[in-house]
């Protein structure tokens, strides 16, 4: 009994001690929760009322520094740009600006180029930094990312320079040729020769202006506002007709083939212009007595069924370094050949914008001396896909109608059957 009593007394004492320790721990936890943390001191006690809310909605990257150059507040964009690291402002020029502003109270602004984090390619971020005093002890730094604006400005500047150069060439040639015609007024043969050259330059100038208008239109307009189901075979036939004369002059054979009864959804005029540009380039950059092929087929992709149109030539080909730039405006793989054929350097840029605005993509395969293949992939028209599915279902349900499979039923489909692929000389 004495042993049992001793055990009970020890258990009672242990319970009391455990309760006391638990109560002390609870009191300590409450005291710690009420004590202001470093973050709350910085954001609540140090920042003026409302500043934290204002900084959180600014588009610019914001950093607030105290009198010891410690970061009191920094937006997520400031961390993303790499301005703040380890609780310190990591850009020395900005830190020096903050110190100068803290000393004299003047607002300062400067544009800087910062190394881009994680690329390893030496690319720079263009930023505009503005420093101003915030109260008596704090300094506010606002940083605006100007990289995209700089890029757009560079593109605009290059475009204006290229347009000026391209317009100046035919205009200057017309001016010189007109003077030559005036000086050779007594020589009918010379006048006829100069007049022919003037006609060539005038045509080049007209083509350049028209393609500038086309490029501006496809960049600014929404082609799907006036979209309709467009038959691929009609686009191919129109592109071939557009280049039939040039191909005949060089004895180039144009072959059209692939899958029949394909339709895409989009602006017919823009799609025809894009495919026509690809076929025209293939003819212009192909030697005489070669072959240009245009083939279309349907493919299955994770995002939905696509129509693939490939234009293949046996021309001079494109080098690896040029393949990355062929879709740039005014870029020419062979400037001398472009001058001879009247090319403006805008055709592939128009193709790229038209295809992208229709939700597709354009790619190129090429090898020097072996030719090139430009491939356009566009979403298939939903109505055409539904009609094709109906035909397949009908053929499966009625095997006796196998001879009609592949042709949509005329009483339920608005589309006519496509002609068989053909080779056009």
Tab-separated table of N, CA, C and O in Angstrom, residues 259-264 297-301 304-308 378-396 404-409 412-415:
chain	number	residue	atom	x	y	z
A	259	UNK	N	-4.667	15.523	-100.797
A	259	UNK	CA	-5.996	15.052	-100.427
A	259	UNK	C	-7.063	16.018	-100.933
A	259	UNK	O	-6.899	17.238	-100.824
A	260	UNK	N	-8.129	15.468	-101.473
A	260	UNK	CA	-9.227	16.295	-101.965
A	260	UNK	C	-10.210	16.605	-100.837
A	260	UNK	O	-10.175	16.012	-99.762
A	261	UNK	N	-11.089	17.563	-101.110
A	261	UNK	CA	-12.187	17.927	-100.211
A	261	UNK	C	-11.676	18.405	-98.857
A	261	UNK	O	-12.113	17.941	-97.810
A	262	UNK	N	-10.755	19.364	-98.888
A	262	UNK	CA	-10.246	19.985	-97.674
A	262	UNK	C	-10.715	21.430	-97.616
A	262	UNK	O	-10.741	22.122	-98.638
A	263	UNK	N	-11.070	21.882	-96.423
A	263	UNK	CA	-11.538	23.248	-96.234
A	263	UNK	C	-10.893	23.844	-94.987
A	263	UNK	O	-10.710	23.147	-93.988
A	264	UNK	N	-10.553	25.104	-95.069
A	264	UNK	CA	-10.077	25.840	-93.909
A	264	UNK	C	-11.044	26.988	-93.641
A	264	UNK	O	-11.830	27.374	-94.513
A	297	UNK	N	-2.970	18.144	-97.308
A	297	UNK	CA	-3.453	16.954	-96.632
A	297	UNK	C	-3.992	17.346	-95.265
A	297	UNK	O	-3.675	18.416	-94.738
A	298	UNK	N	-4.795	16.482	-94.679
A	298	UNK	CA	-5.281	16.685	-93.329
A	298	UNK	C	-4.448	15.899	-92.335
A	298	UNK	O	-4.061	14.755	-92.612
A	299	UNK	N	-4.147	16.492	-91.211
A	299	UNK	CA	-3.364	15.823	-90.178
A	299	UNK	C	-4.078	15.982	-88.842
A	299	UNK	O	-4.863	16.914	-88.641
A	300	UNK	N	-3.796	15.068	-87.942
A	300	UNK	CA	-4.377	15.100	-86.607
A	300	UNK	C	-3.360	15.652	-85.632
A	300	UNK	O	-2.217	15.184	-85.599
A	301	UNK	N	-3.762	16.656	-84.860
A	301	UNK	CA	-2.876	17.295	-83.892
A	301	UNK	C	-3.555	17.290	-82.530
A	301	UNK	O	-4.785	17.153	-82.433
A	304	UNK	N	-6.467	19.680	-82.252
A	304	UNK	CA	-7.544	19.590	-83.230
A	304	UNK	C	-6.983	19.275	-84.601
A	304	UNK	O	-5.771	19.349	-84.845
A	305	UNK	N	-7.863	18.930	-85.533
A	305	UNK	CA	-7.436	18.580	-86.884
A	305	UNK	C	-6.921	19.814	-87.616
A	305	UNK	O	-7.476	20.914	-87.497
A	306	UNK	N	-5.861	19.600	-88.420
A	306	UNK	CA	-5.236	20.687	-89.162
A	306	UNK	C	-5.175	20.340	-90.641
A	306	UNK	O	-5.198	19.172	-91.031
A	307	UNK	N	-5.095	21.387	-91.454
A	307	UNK	CA	-4.833	21.239	-92.883
A	307	UNK	C	-3.406	21.693	-93.133
A	307	UNK	O	-3.019	22.802	-92.759
A	308	UNK	N	-2.627	20.838	-93.771
A	308	UNK	CA	-1.222	21.129	-94.047
A	308	UNK	C	-1.042	21.332	-95.547
A	308	UNK	O	-1.380	20.457	-96.342
A	378	UNK	N	-3.017	25.058	-90.923
A	378	UNK	CA	-4.163	25.868	-90.529
A	378	UNK	C	-5.251	24.972	-89.943
A	378	UNK	O	-5.387	23.800	-90.342
A	379	UNK	N	-6.053	25.494	-89.005
A	379	UNK	CA	-7.166	24.692	-88.461
A	379	UNK	C	-8.172	24.333	-89.548
A	379	UNK	O	-8.508	25.154	-90.404
A	380	UNK	N	-8.645	23.103	-89.525
A	380	UNK	CA	-9.645	22.670	-90.494
A	380	UNK	C	-11.001	23.259	-90.144
A	380	UNK	O	-11.346	23.403	-88.964
A	381	UNK	N	-11.770	23.635	-91.173
A	381	UNK	CA	-13.106	24.170	-90.945
A	381	UNK	C	-13.984	23.116	-90.284
A	381	UNK	O	-14.035	21.961	-90.716
A	382	UNK	N	-14.690	23.513	-89.231
A	382	UNK	CA	-15.504	22.552	-88.472
A	382	UNK	C	-16.608	21.953	-89.335
A	382	UNK	O	-16.915	20.766	-89.247
A	383	UNK	N	-17.240	22.762	-90.197
A	383	UNK	CA	-18.328	22.259	-91.044
A	383	UNK	C	-17.821	21.203	-92.013
A	383	UNK	O	-18.474	20.189	-92.259
A	384	UNK	N	-16.604	21.436	-92.567
A	384	UNK	CA	-16.045	20.455	-93.489
A	384	UNK	C	-15.715	19.161	-92.767
A	384	UNK	O	-15.920	18.063	-93.296
A	385	UNK	N	-15.221	19.267	-91.542
A	385	UNK	CA	-14.902	18.072	-90.770
A	385	UNK	C	-16.171	17.284	-90.454
A	385	UNK	O	-16.190	16.058	-90.515
A	386	UNK	N	-17.251	18.002	-90.119
A	386	UNK	CA	-18.510	17.326	-89.827
A	386	UNK	C	-19.056	16.618	-91.066
A	386	UNK	O	-19.561	15.496	-90.984
A	387	UNK	N	-18.945	17.265	-92.236
A	387	UNK	CA	-19.421	16.633	-93.466
A	387	UNK	C	-18.616	15.381	-93.786
A	387	UNK	O	-19.168	14.359	-94.199
A	388	UNK	N	-17.306	15.446	-93.570
A	388	UNK	CA	-16.470	14.282	-93.832
A	388	UNK	C	-16.833	13.130	-92.889
A	388	UNK	O	-16.874	11.966	-93.268
A	389	UNK	N	-17.131	13.463	-91.619
A	389	UNK	CA	-17.513	12.434	-90.664
A	389	UNK	C	-18.840	11.789	-91.056
A	389	UNK	O	-19.023	10.571	-90.907
A	390	UNK	N	-19.752	12.611	-91.578
A	390	UNK	CA	-21.034	12.047	-92.011
A	390	UNK	C	-20.842	11.070	-93.162
A	390	UNK	O	-21.487	10.027	-93.233
A	391	UNK	N	-19.938	11.434	-94.081
A	391	UNK	CA	-19.679	10.541	-95.217
A	391	UNK	C	-19.079	9.225	-94.730
A	391	UNK	O	-19.464	8.138	-95.173
A	392	UNK	N	-18.135	9.293	-93.791
A	392	UNK	CA	-17.510	8.079	-93.284
A	392	UNK	C	-18.536	7.204	-92.561
A	392	UNK	O	-18.575	5.985	-92.739
A	393	UNK	N	-19.395	7.838	-91.745
A	393	UNK	CA	-20.416	7.076	-91.032
A	393	UNK	C	-21.394	6.428	-92.003
A	393	UNK	O	-21.815	5.275	-91.815
A	394	UNK	N	-21.727	7.155	-93.050
A	394	UNK	CA	-22.668	6.613	-94.027
A	394	UNK	C	-22.069	5.409	-94.750
A	394	UNK	O	-22.738	4.412	-95.001
A	395	UNK	N	-20.790	5.498	-95.081
A	395	UNK	CA	-20.127	4.393	-95.767
A	395	UNK	C	-20.028	3.171	-94.871
A	395	UNK	O	-20.131	2.028	-95.337
A	396	UNK	N	-19.844	3.380	-93.557
A	396	UNK	CA	-19.753	2.255	-92.636
A	396	UNK	C	-21.106	1.590	-92.426
A	396	UNK	O	-21.196	0.373	-92.277
A	404	UNK	N	-19.680	5.728	-103.308
A	404	UNK	CA	-19.952	7.134	-103.051
A	404	UNK	C	-19.114	7.664	-101.900
A	404	UNK	O	-19.155	8.860	-101.605
A	405	UNK	N	-18.377	6.780	-101.225
A	405	UNK	CA	-17.563	7.230	-100.099
A	405	UNK	C	-16.514	8.196	-100.592
A	405	UNK	O	-15.928	8.013	-101.651
A	406	UNK	N	-16.261	9.178	-99.774
A	406	UNK	CA	-15.280	10.205	-100.150
A	406	UNK	C	-15.922	11.417	-100.750
A	406	UNK	O	-15.277	12.441	-100.912
A	407	UNK	N	-17.245	11.321	-101.149
A	407	UNK	CA	-17.947	12.475	-101.663
A	407	UNK	C	-19.046	12.854	-100.682
A	407	UNK	O	-19.864	12.006	-100.312
A	408	UNK	N	-19.101	14.081	-100.214
A	408	UNK	CA	-20.145	14.465	-99.275
A	408	UNK	C	-21.511	14.412	-99.925
A	408	UNK	O	-21.649	14.704	-101.106
A	409	UNK	N	-22.555	14.017	-99.217
A	409	UNK	CA	-23.902	13.958	-99.795
A	409	UNK	C	-24.354	15.338	-100.222
A	409	UNK	O	-24.310	16.286	-99.466
A	412	UNK	N	-27.093	17.322	-98.195
A	412	UNK	CA	-26.907	17.786	-96.829
A	412	UNK	C	-25.655	18.624	-96.643
A	412	UNK	O	-25.472	19.207	-95.594
A	413	UNK	N	-24.761	18.661	-97.619
A	413	UNK	CA	-23.512	19.395	-97.471
A	413	UNK	C	-23.469	20.558	-98.440
A	413	UNK	O	-23.839	20.423	-99.612
A	414	UNK	N	-23.040	21.731	-97.994
A	414	UNK	CA	-22.950	22.880	-98.877
A	414	UNK	C	-21.707	22.857	-99.748
A	414	UNK	O	-21.522	23.743	-100.581
A	415	UNK	N	-20.838	21.834	-99.584
A	415	UNK	CA	-19.585	21.822	-100.318
A	415	UNK	C	-19.673	20.908	-101.532
A	415	UNK	O	-20.282	19.847	-101.495
